[in-house]
Amino acid sequence: MRISTLGALALSTALTTGAALADGSELTVFDWSGYEDPGFFNEYLEKHGAAPTYTFFGSQEEAFTKLQSGFTADLAHPCSDAVRKWVAADLIQPLDPSKLTNWDAMMPEIKNVDGIMIDGQLYMMPFEWGNTGLIYRTDKISDDEISLQLLADPAYAGKVAIPDAASSAYALASLATGNAANYTNLTDEQFQAASDYLRAVHPNVRFYWADAGQMDQAMASGELEMGWAWNQSELNLIWNETPAKMMRDIDKGIATWVCGYVHLKSSTTPIGQIYDHLNALSDAASGKYIIESWGYPHANAEAYPISDQDLIAQYGFDDPKAFFEGSLFFDAVNPQLEAKMLKEFERIKAGF
């Protein structure tokens, strides 16, 4: 068959594009739903022609169990409090900072978070950070009235949602019972107080959410009036013109977290492609996108000067230390305590 010069060029382009698409999708990422958003990794798309292949989890406990059961991927997206547990379970391998082109631009407050570095080795490339806090309908509850204790008020039966995750639930409970400083190593008495609080809240819980979108929709519709959730939920509601906001009074209780990407030991994709994706995620342009489109602060300090300064001030990202000082910080929980939390939380959800 004779192919014209123009036709040959078109065929060559199509084959090249096809190869790039196949190559880009060979990278597999185990992630939270929503993080397949291409705005986070434009540089990777430009280089490899296609997005990675994503599989999703709803909680870190679910992700850990699935990985231990043999699920394989190249990268995963836990938060810093889970990293020590994943390292101990031999699920992840160290990263090479020299291959991370944006490492020097990372915020020092983020680099020093427990779980990023372990025994002198880098295990997680930090990506985003922010708050877990009490979001409430401001047309139903006043700023003066709102508190974590209000979640247990019988007047709000069926009007509350909290995450279907023991670690987050017990962070909430530790704050509500005045034991935030001991969250990672609660005494038996403190653990009992936290469990009693969650039992008091349970009759008011309409559902325990695994997908934040479920809570957002229920709050927007008026089905819910309060929910323990992340920054993005607050912004989704505001953008949807729902009268709602997050309680950020550190005296009343708020939590702070850092999440990022780890290199799984089950990874089979070439190392260069792994770092191409990590470098795209940690680029300042990715940071600008997540700040402006998702309302989460990014780990790269260079993202802030190029982002919308009005939004930076509105979200409170102009003073990162305020996020880290005074709030409960999600660090690794004592393994024995974590096991107790997981077991007791299942009992609480079941009504016992």
Short mmCIF file of N, CA and C in Angstrom, two decimals, residues 7-98:
data_model
loop_
_atom_site.label_atom_id
_atom_site.label_comp_id
_atom_site.label_asym_id
_atom_site.label_seq_id
_atom_site.Cartn_x
_atom_site.Cartn_y
_atom_site.Cartn_z
N GLY A 7 -0.06 11.65 4.56
CA GLY A 7 -0.66 10.52 5.28
C GLY A 7 0.33 9.83 6.18
N ALA A 8 1.56 9.72 5.71
CA ALA A 8 2.60 9.08 6.53
C ALA A 8 2.87 9.89 7.78
N LEU A 9 2.87 11.23 7.60
CA LEU A 9 3.09 12.10 8.75
C LEU A 9 1.97 11.96 9.77
N ALA A 10 0.73 11.90 9.29
CA ALA A 10 -0.42 11.74 10.18
C ALA A 10 -0.36 10.42 10.93
N LEU A 11 0.02 9.35 10.20
CA LEU A 11 0.11 8.04 10.83
C LEU A 11 1.21 8.02 11.88
N SER A 12 2.35 8.65 11.52
CA SER A 12 3.46 8.71 12.48
C SER A 12 3.05 9.45 13.74
N THR A 13 2.32 10.57 13.57
CA THR A 13 1.86 11.35 14.72
C THR A 13 0.92 10.53 15.57
N ALA A 14 -0.01 9.83 14.93
CA ALA A 14 -0.98 9.02 15.67
C ALA A 14 -0.29 7.93 16.46
N LEU A 15 0.72 7.27 15.86
CA LEU A 15 1.43 6.20 16.55
C LEU A 15 2.22 6.75 17.74
N THR A 16 2.85 7.93 17.50
CA THR A 16 3.62 8.54 18.59
C THR A 16 2.72 8.92 19.74
N THR A 17 1.55 9.52 19.40
CA THR A 17 0.60 9.89 20.44
C THR A 17 0.09 8.68 21.17
N GLY A 18 -0.20 7.64 20.43
CA GLY A 18 -0.69 6.40 21.06
C GLY A 18 0.31 5.83 22.02
N ALA A 19 1.61 5.86 21.59
CA ALA A 19 2.65 5.32 22.48
C ALA A 19 2.74 6.15 23.75
N ALA A 20 2.62 7.49 23.60
CA ALA A 20 2.69 8.35 24.79
C ALA A 20 1.52 8.10 25.71
N LEU A 21 0.32 7.91 25.13
CA LEU A 21 -0.85 7.65 25.95
C LEU A 21 -0.68 6.36 26.75
N ALA A 22 -0.20 5.33 26.05
CA ALA A 22 -0.02 4.04 26.74
C ALA A 22 1.03 4.17 27.83
N ASP A 23 2.11 4.93 27.53
CA ASP A 23 3.19 5.08 28.48
C ASP A 23 2.74 5.84 29.72
N GLY A 24 2.00 6.94 29.51
CA GLY A 24 1.56 7.74 30.65
C GLY A 24 0.66 6.98 31.59
N SER A 25 -0.20 6.15 31.03
CA SER A 25 -1.17 5.43 31.85
C SER A 25 -0.58 4.21 32.54
N GLU A 26 0.67 3.88 32.21
CA GLU A 26 1.30 2.73 32.87
C GLU A 26 1.61 3.02 34.34
N LEU A 27 1.75 4.28 34.68
CA LEU A 27 1.96 4.66 36.08
C LEU A 27 0.65 4.48 36.85
N THR A 28 0.69 3.74 37.94
CA THR A 28 -0.52 3.49 38.71
C THR A 28 -0.46 4.19 40.06
N VAL A 29 -1.55 4.85 40.42
CA VAL A 29 -1.60 5.65 41.65
C VAL A 29 -2.80 5.21 42.48
N PHE A 30 -2.56 4.94 43.75
CA PHE A 30 -3.59 4.55 44.72
C PHE A 30 -3.89 5.80 45.53
N ASP A 31 -5.11 6.35 45.39
CA ASP A 31 -5.33 7.72 45.85
C ASP A 31 -6.73 7.92 46.40
N TRP A 32 -6.93 9.11 47.00
CA TRP A 32 -8.25 9.56 47.39
C TRP A 32 -9.02 9.98 46.14
N SER A 33 -10.31 9.79 46.13
CA SER A 33 -11.12 10.21 44.99
C SER A 33 -11.00 11.71 44.77
N GLY A 34 -10.83 12.11 43.53
CA GLY A 34 -10.71 13.51 43.16
C GLY A 34 -9.31 13.92 42.78
N TYR A 35 -8.30 13.18 43.26
CA TYR A 35 -6.92 13.56 43.00
C TYR A 35 -6.42 13.12 41.63
N GLU A 36 -7.31 12.57 40.83
CA GLU A 36 -7.00 12.30 39.43
C GLU A 36 -7.13 13.57 38.60
N ASP A 37 -7.49 14.67 39.23
CA ASP A 37 -7.63 15.97 38.57
C ASP A 37 -6.34 16.33 37.83
N PRO A 38 -6.38 16.47 36.50
CA PRO A 38 -5.14 16.73 35.74
C PRO A 38 -4.49 18.07 36.06
N GLY A 39 -5.23 18.98 36.71
CA GLY A 39 -4.62 20.25 37.11
C GLY A 39 -3.46 20.07 38.07
N PHE A 40 -3.38 18.92 38.72
CA PHE A 40 -2.30 18.66 39.68
C PHE A 40 -1.00 18.22 39.01
N PHE A 41 -1.07 17.74 37.78
CA PHE A 41 0.14 17.14 37.18
C PHE A 41 0.27 17.45 35.68
N ASN A 42 0.10 18.71 35.34
CA ASN A 42 0.18 19.11 33.93
C ASN A 42 1.54 18.78 33.30
N GLU A 43 2.61 18.95 34.04
CA GLU A 43 3.94 18.65 33.49
C GLU A 43 4.05 17.17 33.10
N TYR A 44 3.46 16.29 33.91
CA TYR A 44 3.49 14.86 33.58
C TYR A 44 2.70 14.59 32.31
N LEU A 45 1.54 15.22 32.17
CA LEU A 45 0.72 15.05 30.97
C LEU A 45 1.47 15.52 29.73
N GLU A 46 2.13 16.66 29.84
CA GLU A 46 2.87 17.20 28.70
C GLU A 46 4.00 16.26 28.28
N LYS A 47 4.62 15.61 29.24
CA LYS A 47 5.77 14.75 28.93
C LYS A 47 5.35 13.37 28.48
N HIS A 48 4.28 12.82 29.10
CA HIS A 48 3.92 11.42 28.84
C HIS A 48 2.63 11.25 28.05
N GLY A 49 1.89 12.32 27.83
CA GLY A 49 0.75 12.26 26.93
C GLY A 49 -0.54 11.72 27.50
N ALA A 50 -0.51 11.19 28.71
CA ALA A 50 -1.72 10.64 29.32
C ALA A 50 -1.58 10.67 30.83
N ALA A 51 -2.71 10.66 31.50
CA ALA A 51 -2.73 10.65 32.96
C ALA A 51 -2.38 9.26 33.49
N PRO A 52 -1.91 9.18 34.72
CA PRO A 52 -1.72 7.86 35.34
C PRO A 52 -3.05 7.12 35.47
N THR A 53 -2.97 5.85 35.77
CA THR A 53 -4.15 5.04 36.05
C THR A 53 -4.40 5.08 37.56
N TYR A 54 -5.63 5.43 37.94
CA TYR A 54 -5.95 5.63 39.37
C TYR A 54 -6.87 4.54 39.90
N THR A 55 -6.61 4.15 41.14
CA THR A 55 -7.53 3.35 41.94
C THR A 55 -7.71 4.10 43.26
N PHE A 56 -8.92 4.07 43.80
CA PHE A 56 -9.23 4.95 44.93
C PHE A 56 -9.51 4.19 46.22
N PHE A 57 -9.22 4.87 47.35
CA PHE A 57 -9.58 4.37 48.68
C PHE A 57 -10.35 5.46 49.40
N GLY A 58 -11.12 5.05 50.42
CA GLY A 58 -11.94 6.00 51.16
C GLY A 58 -11.36 6.40 52.49
N SER A 59 -10.41 5.61 53.00
CA SER A 59 -9.77 5.91 54.28
C SER A 59 -8.38 5.28 54.29
N GLN A 60 -7.51 5.78 55.17
CA GLN A 60 -6.17 5.21 55.25
C GLN A 60 -6.20 3.77 55.76
N GLU A 61 -7.16 3.47 56.65
CA GLU A 61 -7.29 2.10 57.14
C GLU A 61 -7.61 1.16 55.98
N GLU A 62 -8.52 1.59 55.11
CA GLU A 62 -8.88 0.78 53.95
C GLU A 62 -7.67 0.59 53.03
N ALA A 63 -6.93 1.67 52.79
CA ALA A 63 -5.76 1.60 51.92
C ALA A 63 -4.72 0.65 52.48
N PHE A 64 -4.45 0.76 53.77
CA PHE A 64 -3.44 -0.10 54.41
C PHE A 64 -3.83 -1.58 54.30
N THR A 65 -5.10 -1.87 54.59
CA THR A 65 -5.57 -3.26 54.52
C THR A 65 -5.45 -3.81 53.11
N LYS A 66 -5.81 -3.01 52.12
CA LYS A 66 -5.77 -3.46 50.73
C LYS A 66 -4.33 -3.71 50.28
N LEU A 67 -3.42 -2.83 50.67
CA LEU A 67 -2.02 -3.01 50.30
C LEU A 67 -1.42 -4.25 50.99
N GLN A 68 -1.77 -4.45 52.24
CA GLN A 68 -1.29 -5.63 52.95
C GLN A 68 -1.82 -6.92 52.34
N SER A 69 -2.98 -6.82 51.70
CA SER A 69 -3.61 -8.00 51.09
C SER A 69 -3.05 -8.31 49.70
N GLY A 70 -2.11 -7.49 49.24
CA GLY A 70 -1.46 -7.78 47.97
C GLY A 70 -1.77 -6.84 46.83
N PHE A 71 -2.58 -5.80 47.07
CA PHE A 71 -2.86 -4.84 46.01
C PHE A 71 -1.57 -4.12 45.63
N THR A 72 -1.35 -3.91 44.34
CA THR A 72 -0.11 -3.30 43.88
C THR A 72 -0.38 -1.99 43.13
N ALA A 73 0.55 -1.05 43.27
CA ALA A 73 0.52 0.22 42.55
C ALA A 73 1.92 0.80 42.63
N ASP A 74 2.12 1.93 41.96
CA ASP A 74 3.42 2.59 42.00
C ASP A 74 3.51 3.63 43.12
N LEU A 75 2.51 4.47 43.20
CA LEU A 75 2.47 5.54 44.20
C LEU A 75 1.18 5.46 45.00
N ALA A 76 1.22 5.92 46.23
CA ALA A 76 0.02 6.02 47.05
C ALA A 76 0.05 7.36 47.78
N HIS A 77 -1.12 7.76 48.32
CA HIS A 77 -1.29 9.11 48.86
C HIS A 77 -1.82 9.06 50.30
N PRO A 78 -1.00 8.60 51.24
CA PRO A 78 -1.42 8.63 52.64
C PRO A 78 -1.13 9.99 53.26
N CYS A 79 -1.46 10.14 54.52
CA CYS A 79 -1.09 11.33 55.28
C CYS A 79 0.06 10.96 56.22
N SER A 80 0.71 11.97 56.76
CA SER A 80 1.96 11.74 57.49
C SER A 80 1.80 10.82 58.69
N ASP A 81 0.60 10.83 59.30
CA ASP A 81 0.41 10.00 60.49
C ASP A 81 0.41 8.52 60.18
N ALA A 82 0.25 8.14 58.89
CA ALA A 82 0.21 6.72 58.51
C ALA A 82 1.56 6.19 58.08
N VAL A 83 2.52 7.07 57.80
CA VAL A 83 3.74 6.64 57.12
C VAL A 83 4.57 5.67 57.95
N ARG A 84 4.73 5.92 59.24
CA ARG A 84 5.53 5.00 60.07
C ARG A 84 4.93 3.59 60.05
N LYS A 85 3.61 3.51 60.09
CA LYS A 85 2.95 2.20 60.06
C LYS A 85 3.20 1.50 58.72
N TRP A 86 3.16 2.25 57.64
CA TRP A 86 3.37 1.67 56.32
C TRP A 86 4.83 1.24 56.13
N VAL A 87 5.76 2.02 56.71
CA VAL A 87 7.17 1.63 56.66
C VAL A 87 7.39 0.35 57.45
N ALA A 88 6.81 0.29 58.65
CA ALA A 88 6.96 -0.90 59.50
C ALA A 88 6.39 -2.14 58.82
N ALA A 89 5.36 -1.97 58.00
CA ALA A 89 4.73 -3.09 57.29
C ALA A 89 5.45 -3.41 55.99
N ASP A 90 6.55 -2.70 55.72
CA ASP A 90 7.38 -2.93 54.53
C ASP A 90 6.61 -2.70 53.22
N LEU A 91 5.76 -1.67 53.23
CA LEU A 91 4.95 -1.38 52.05
C LEU A 91 5.57 -0.31 51.14
N ILE A 92 6.46 0.53 51.71
CA ILE A 92 6.99 1.65 50.92
C ILE A 92 8.50 1.70 50.99
N GLN A 93 9.08 2.36 50.00
CA GLN A 93 10.53 2.49 49.91
C GLN A 93 10.93 3.96 49.97
N PRO A 94 12.15 4.25 50.40
CA PRO A 94 12.57 5.65 50.53
C PRO A 94 12.60 6.36 49.18
N LEU A 95 12.47 7.68 49.24
CA LEU A 95 12.59 8.53 48.06
C LEU A 95 13.97 9.17 48.04
N ASP A 96 14.42 9.57 46.86
CA ASP A 96 15.72 10.23 46.71
C ASP A 96 15.48 11.73 46.54
N PRO A 97 15.79 12.54 47.56
CA PRO A 97 15.55 13.99 47.46
C PRO A 97 16.25 14.63 46.27
N SER A 98 17.38 14.07 45.84
CA SER A 98 18.12 14.65 44.72
C SER A 98 17.36 14.53 43.41
#
